[in-house]
Amino acid sequence: MCGIVAVSGVGGSTGACVEGLRRLQYRGYDSYGFAWARQGCIDRLRSLEALDDLVEILPEAPAALGHTRWATHGGVTLANCHPHLAEGDRFALAHNGIVENYQALQHEAEGVPADESDTRVIVRLLAAELSRGTDRGTAVRAVCGRLRGRNTVVVLFDDGELFGYRHGSPLVLGDGGEMVFLASDALSFAPRTRRCFLVPDKALVRIRGTGIAVSGEGNNAIALRWEDAGFEDDDFGKDGHPHFMIKEVMEQWRTIPQQATLTRDALDGLCS
Ligand code: GLU
C-alpha cells in the first residue's frame, strides 16, 4: 500500500511533504522519493533506504510531491522509484495501483527498457498527450481513462500546478490555510490541519497555489465539503509497539466491531 503526499502553498511545501510521508510509513514501502517545483524547474530525490534515515533538508519550494513505493511491476531500483520525471522534466508523476494493461500500452512505444515499471507507461502516455497540445486536466483524465485496474495518480508540473486523479486507493484533500494537501491518508497532514475532503472516485483535482478545483467524470464541478478528520494526532505513531503490524493486532479489540468478532461458541456452532 503505497503512500502519496502532495503539498502546495506559499512556501514550506517540501518540509511538510517530508513530514507527511514519514507519517505514512505505517503503510510499508520498499523505496521512496520526492519531487519539488520552484522557479519553473523540477528537482527530485529518490532512495532505496529507510525514510527515517533521510537527513538531507530539501530546498524550499512552493509545491512538492512525495511517494513511498510498494513495487508491483519492475524491480526495486532507483530507476523505478517514484516520482517519475517526464522527458524534459516538464512534470513528475507518482502512482498508486497496478496498470493491468501496461504491456499492451507499452507496445505503443519503441525501445522500452525490459525492467520498466507500469508507472513509466503512464508517464509516457501523458507526455504524448500533452505534446499534442491537450490541456493538462483533459490529458490526465484521458490517460487515466485508458488504464485498466485501479490507479490513483498525482502529477506535479514544473510551474507548481498539481493534478490528482483518484481511482481506487483514496486521495484526501486537506485545507491548511496557507498550505493545501492531497494525500493517501489525512494522518499525513494531521499536525497542520484536520479539515479534509475525501476525493470521490474517478474525480480530478487541480491545485494551483492554495486554489483547488475538483471535477467529476463528466467534467462537472464538485463542491468542496470540508469535514473534520475525526482522529487523534497520535494515531499515526507506533504507540509503544515495536512494529506497526503488532500495533494493528493489539488494536483489534476496538477496530473490529464486537458483533463481528468470531467467538469460540460461534465457531463451534458453525462447525457442528
Ligand atoms: N505499480 C507501481 C509500481 O510498481 C506502483 C506501486 C505502488 O502503488 O506503490 O511502481
Short mmCIF file of C-alpha atoms and ligand atoms in Angstrom, two decimals:
data_model
loop_
_atom_site.label_atom_id
_atom_site.label_comp_id
_atom_site.label_asym_id
_atom_site.label_seq_id
_atom_site.Cartn_x
_atom_site.Cartn_y
_atom_site.Cartn_z
CA MET A 1 0.00 0.00 0.00
CA CYS A 2 1.98 2.96 -1.23
CA GLY A 3 1.68 6.48 0.16
CA ILE A 4 1.30 9.73 -1.72
CA VAL A 5 1.60 13.24 -0.27
CA ALA A 6 1.43 16.40 -2.36
CA VAL A 7 1.69 19.87 -0.83
CA SER A 8 1.13 23.27 -2.36
CA GLY A 9 1.19 26.71 -0.81
CA VAL A 10 3.06 29.87 -0.18
CA GLY A 11 6.21 28.07 0.97
CA GLY A 12 7.50 25.29 3.17
CA SER A 13 5.92 22.62 0.99
CA THR A 14 8.96 20.34 0.84
CA GLY A 15 9.31 20.21 4.64
CA ALA A 16 5.58 19.47 5.03
CA CYS A 17 5.83 16.84 2.31
CA VAL A 18 8.73 15.01 4.02
CA GLU A 19 6.92 15.17 7.35
CA GLY A 20 3.72 13.92 5.68
CA LEU A 21 5.40 10.98 4.03
CA ARG A 22 7.10 9.99 7.28
CA ARG A 23 3.63 9.72 8.79
CA LEU A 24 2.58 7.28 6.05
CA GLN A 25 5.38 4.81 6.76
CA TYR A 26 2.90 2.56 8.55
CA ARG A 27 1.68 1.55 5.07
CA GLY A 28 5.01 -0.15 4.34
CA TYR A 29 7.35 0.65 1.43
CA ASP A 30 10.47 -0.52 -0.34
CA SER A 31 11.69 2.86 -1.59
CA TYR A 32 10.65 6.50 -1.55
CA GLY A 33 11.06 9.73 -3.44
CA PHE A 34 10.28 13.45 -3.55
CA ALA A 35 9.96 15.95 -6.35
CA TRP A 36 9.57 19.69 -5.92
CA ALA A 37 8.93 22.56 -8.30
CA ARG A 38 10.43 26.02 -7.98
CA GLN A 39 11.19 28.75 -10.48
CA GLY A 40 9.88 26.66 -13.34
CA CYS A 41 12.12 23.63 -12.66
CA ILE A 42 11.54 20.27 -11.05
CA ASP A 43 14.18 18.60 -8.85
CA ARG A 44 13.90 15.33 -7.08
CA LEU A 45 15.46 12.97 -4.57
CA ARG A 46 14.82 9.22 -4.56
CA SER A 47 16.15 6.49 -2.32
CA LEU A 48 16.07 2.76 -1.56
CA GLU A 49 16.91 3.45 2.10
CA ALA A 50 14.57 3.92 5.05
CA LEU A 51 12.85 7.29 5.13
CA ASP A 52 13.87 7.68 8.77
CA ASP A 53 17.49 7.83 7.58
CA LEU A 54 16.84 10.92 5.45
CA VAL A 55 18.96 13.70 6.93
CA GLU A 56 19.14 15.96 3.90
CA ILE A 57 16.96 19.07 4.14
CA LEU A 58 15.19 19.60 0.84
CA PRO A 59 15.21 23.12 -0.59
CA GLU A 60 12.20 25.35 -0.02
CA ALA A 61 9.63 25.14 -2.81
CA PRO A 62 6.00 26.20 -3.21
CA ALA A 63 4.89 22.73 -4.38
CA ALA A 64 6.15 19.22 -3.66
CA LEU A 65 5.19 15.59 -4.23
CA GLY A 66 6.30 12.55 -2.20
CA HIS A 67 5.73 8.82 -2.62
CA THR A 68 6.51 5.59 -0.77
CA ARG A 69 6.56 2.65 -3.19
CA TRP A 70 5.48 -0.95 -2.87
CA ALA A 71 6.87 -2.37 -6.12
CA THR A 72 4.37 -4.41 -8.12
CA HIS A 73 5.95 -4.19 -11.59
CA GLY A 74 9.64 -3.69 -12.19
CA GLY A 75 12.38 -4.31 -9.64
CA VAL A 76 13.07 -2.29 -6.54
CA THR A 77 15.54 0.01 -8.26
CA LEU A 78 16.18 3.73 -8.19
CA ALA A 79 15.01 3.95 -11.80
CA ASN A 80 11.62 2.56 -10.79
CA CYS A 81 11.21 4.80 -7.71
CA HIS A 82 8.55 7.43 -7.88
CA PRO A 83 8.07 10.29 -8.62
CA HIS A 84 8.96 9.63 -12.25
CA LEU A 85 10.05 12.50 -14.43
CA ALA A 86 8.83 13.05 -17.97
CA GLU A 87 11.40 13.72 -20.66
CA GLY A 88 12.42 17.36 -20.45
CA ASP A 89 11.39 17.36 -16.75
CA ARG A 90 8.08 19.04 -17.50
CA PHE A 91 6.28 17.02 -14.86
CA ALA A 92 6.81 14.47 -12.10
CA LEU A 93 4.31 11.67 -11.51
CA ALA A 94 3.51 9.38 -8.58
CA HIS A 95 1.14 6.45 -8.82
CA ASN A 96 -0.64 4.04 -6.56
CA GLY A 97 -2.02 0.87 -8.11
CA ILE A 98 -1.45 -1.64 -10.87
CA VAL A 99 -1.89 -0.87 -14.57
CA GLU A 100 -3.34 -4.19 -15.65
CA ASN A 101 -2.98 -3.45 -19.37
CA TYR A 102 0.51 -1.93 -19.14
CA GLN A 103 2.03 -4.45 -21.56
CA ALA A 104 -0.47 -3.59 -24.27
CA LEU A 105 0.19 0.11 -23.66
CA GLN A 106 3.96 -0.45 -23.70
CA HIS A 107 3.76 -1.86 -27.21
CA GLU A 108 2.69 1.58 -28.41
CA ALA A 109 6.21 2.88 -27.77
CA GLU A 110 9.58 1.75 -29.13
CA GLY A 111 12.77 0.97 -27.21
CA VAL A 112 11.09 0.42 -23.86
CA PRO A 113 13.54 -0.99 -21.24
CA ALA A 114 12.77 -4.58 -20.15
CA ASP A 115 12.55 -3.71 -16.45
CA GLU A 116 10.23 -0.77 -16.94
CA SER A 117 7.52 -0.42 -14.29
CA ASP A 118 3.85 0.01 -15.16
CA THR A 119 4.04 3.60 -13.88
CA ARG A 120 6.51 4.64 -16.58
CA VAL A 121 3.86 3.76 -19.15
CA ILE A 122 1.57 6.38 -17.59
CA VAL A 123 4.35 8.97 -17.79
CA ARG A 124 4.95 8.26 -21.46
CA LEU A 125 1.25 8.36 -22.34
CA LEU A 126 0.78 11.66 -20.51
CA ALA A 127 3.82 13.25 -22.16
CA ALA A 128 2.49 12.18 -25.59
CA GLU A 129 -0.97 13.55 -24.83
CA LEU A 130 0.44 16.90 -23.67
CA SER A 131 2.69 17.17 -26.71
CA ARG A 132 -0.45 17.00 -28.87
CA GLY A 133 -1.50 20.25 -27.18
CA THR A 134 -4.15 18.75 -24.91
CA ASP A 135 -4.66 20.82 -21.77
CA ARG A 136 -3.31 19.32 -18.55
CA GLY A 137 -6.57 18.35 -16.89
CA THR A 138 -8.01 16.77 -20.04
CA ALA A 139 -4.73 14.94 -20.66
CA VAL A 140 -4.55 13.48 -17.14
CA ARG A 141 -8.17 12.36 -17.32
CA ALA A 142 -7.76 10.89 -20.82
CA VAL A 143 -4.65 8.90 -19.88
CA CYS A 144 -6.12 7.62 -16.60
CA GLY A 145 -9.20 6.57 -18.55
CA ARG A 146 -7.03 4.25 -20.65
CA LEU A 147 -5.59 2.40 -17.63
CA ARG A 148 -7.20 -0.88 -16.64
CA GLY A 149 -7.31 -1.64 -12.93
CA ARG A 150 -7.47 0.76 -10.02
CA ASN A 151 -4.96 3.55 -10.40
CA THR A 152 -4.61 6.77 -8.46
CA VAL A 153 -2.19 9.25 -9.97
CA VAL A 154 -0.75 12.60 -8.84
CA VAL A 155 1.19 14.86 -11.20
CA LEU A 156 3.35 17.87 -10.32
CA PHE A 157 4.11 20.27 -13.18
CA ASP A 158 7.24 22.39 -13.40
CA ASP A 159 5.28 25.58 -12.62
CA GLY A 160 3.97 24.04 -9.37
CA GLU A 161 0.50 23.11 -10.59
CA LEU A 162 -0.74 19.77 -9.25
CA PHE A 163 -3.28 17.34 -10.65
CA GLY A 164 -4.63 14.25 -8.94
CA TYR A 165 -6.90 11.56 -10.32
CA ARG A 166 -8.43 9.14 -7.89
CA HIS A 167 -9.42 5.66 -8.91
CA GLY A 168 -9.44 3.04 -6.17
CA SER A 169 -6.97 3.91 -3.45
CA PRO A 170 -8.01 7.02 -1.50
CA LEU A 171 -6.96 10.60 -2.05
CA VAL A 172 -7.81 13.15 0.62
CA LEU A 173 -7.59 16.92 0.32
CA GLY A 174 -6.50 18.89 3.37
CA ASP A 175 -7.07 22.60 3.88
CA GLY A 176 -4.27 24.04 5.97
CA GLY A 177 -4.95 27.70 5.16
CA GLU A 178 -1.66 28.76 3.59
CA MET A 179 -0.96 25.18 2.56
CA VAL A 180 -3.07 22.63 0.72
CA PHE A 181 -2.56 18.86 0.87
CA LEU A 182 -3.50 15.97 -1.38
CA ALA A 183 -2.61 12.66 0.21
CA SER A 184 -3.41 8.97 0.60
CA ASP A 185 -4.38 9.48 4.24
CA ALA A 186 -5.36 12.53 6.30
CA LEU A 187 -2.95 11.35 9.01
CA SER A 188 -0.13 12.63 6.83
CA PHE A 189 -1.17 16.24 7.41
CA ALA A 190 -2.79 15.81 10.84
CA PRO A 191 -0.46 18.19 12.74
CA ARG A 192 -1.27 21.01 10.29
CA THR A 193 -4.99 20.61 9.68
CA ARG A 194 -7.97 18.38 10.40
CA ARG A 195 -10.10 19.97 7.69
CA CYS A 196 -10.33 17.39 4.95
CA PHE A 197 -12.34 16.31 1.94
CA LEU A 198 -12.31 12.77 0.58
CA VAL A 199 -11.92 12.98 -3.20
CA PRO A 200 -14.68 10.95 -4.89
CA ASP A 201 -13.73 8.04 -7.12
CA LYS A 202 -12.87 9.00 -10.71
CA ALA A 203 -12.67 12.68 -9.80
CA LEU A 204 -9.92 15.00 -10.95
CA VAL A 205 -8.32 17.51 -8.58
CA ARG A 206 -6.45 20.60 -9.73
CA ILE A 207 -4.39 22.64 -7.29
CA ARG A 208 -2.68 25.90 -8.08
CA GLY A 209 -1.17 27.67 -5.09
CA THR A 210 -3.90 27.22 -2.50
CA GLY A 211 -6.70 27.22 -5.09
CA ILE A 212 -8.49 23.89 -5.52
CA ALA A 213 -10.92 22.70 -8.18
CA VAL A 214 -12.46 19.22 -8.22
CA SER A 215 -14.40 17.82 -11.17
CA GLY A 216 -16.31 14.60 -11.71
CA GLU A 217 -16.38 12.10 -14.56
CA GLY A 218 -18.44 14.36 -16.83
CA ASN A 219 -16.15 17.32 -16.02
CA ASN A 220 -18.88 18.67 -13.71
CA ALA A 221 -17.62 20.82 -10.83
CA ILE A 222 -17.74 19.10 -7.43
CA ALA A 223 -18.27 21.36 -4.40
CA LEU A 224 -15.70 21.02 -1.62
CA ARG A 225 -17.35 19.99 1.62
CA TRP A 226 -14.74 20.19 4.34
CA GLU A 227 -15.11 17.80 7.24
CA ASP A 228 -13.27 17.20 10.47
CA ALA A 229 -10.84 14.30 10.03
CA GLY A 230 -12.01 12.92 13.36
CA PHE A 231 -8.81 11.32 14.60
CA GLU A 232 -6.31 11.96 17.32
CA ASP A 233 -2.96 13.24 16.12
CA ASP A 234 -1.08 10.44 17.91
CA ASP A 235 -2.97 7.78 15.90
CA PHE A 236 -0.10 7.69 13.45
CA GLY A 237 2.66 6.54 15.84
CA LYS A 238 3.57 3.00 16.89
CA ASP A 239 2.11 3.73 20.33
CA GLY A 240 4.94 1.96 22.11
CA HIS A 241 4.80 -1.16 19.93
CA PRO A 242 7.94 -2.32 18.09
CA HIS A 243 6.17 -2.59 14.69
CA PHE A 244 3.03 -1.20 13.04
CA MET A 245 1.76 -4.76 12.45
CA ILE A 246 1.86 -5.55 16.18
CA LYS A 247 0.13 -2.24 16.91
CA GLU A 248 -2.60 -3.18 14.42
CA VAL A 249 -3.09 -6.61 16.06
CA MET A 250 -3.25 -5.10 19.56
CA GLU A 251 -5.83 -2.53 18.43
CA GLN A 252 -8.24 -5.11 17.06
CA TRP A 253 -10.33 -5.15 20.23
CA ARG A 254 -11.55 -1.66 19.31
CA THR A 255 -11.17 -1.61 15.50
CA ILE A 256 -13.30 -4.73 14.90
CA PRO A 257 -16.93 -4.21 15.97
CA GLN A 258 -17.92 -6.59 18.76
CA GLN A 259 -20.71 -8.24 16.79
CA ALA A 260 -18.21 -9.06 14.03
CA THR A 261 -15.84 -10.87 16.39
CA LEU A 262 -15.73 -14.64 15.94
CA THR A 263 -16.11 -16.26 19.35
CA ARG A 264 -15.33 -19.87 20.27
CA ASP A 265 -19.08 -20.55 20.70
CA ALA A 266 -19.90 -19.10 17.30
CA LEU A 267 -17.12 -21.17 15.74
CA ASP A 268 -18.42 -24.39 17.39
CA GLY A 269 -21.90 -23.50 16.09
CA LEU A 270 -20.55 -23.15 12.57
CA CYS A 271 -18.68 -26.45 12.73
CA SER A 272 -21.47 -28.57 14.21
N1 GLU B 1 2.71 -0.39 -9.72
C1 GLU B 1 3.54 0.72 -9.38
C2 GLU B 1 5.00 0.32 -9.23
O1 GLU B 1 5.31 -0.84 -9.16
C3 GLU B 1 3.05 1.45 -8.14
C4 GLU B 1 3.24 0.65 -6.88
C5 GLU B 1 2.68 1.34 -5.64
O2 GLU B 1 1.44 1.51 -5.58
O3 GLU B 1 3.50 1.68 -4.77
O4 GLU B 1 5.84 1.19 -9.21
#
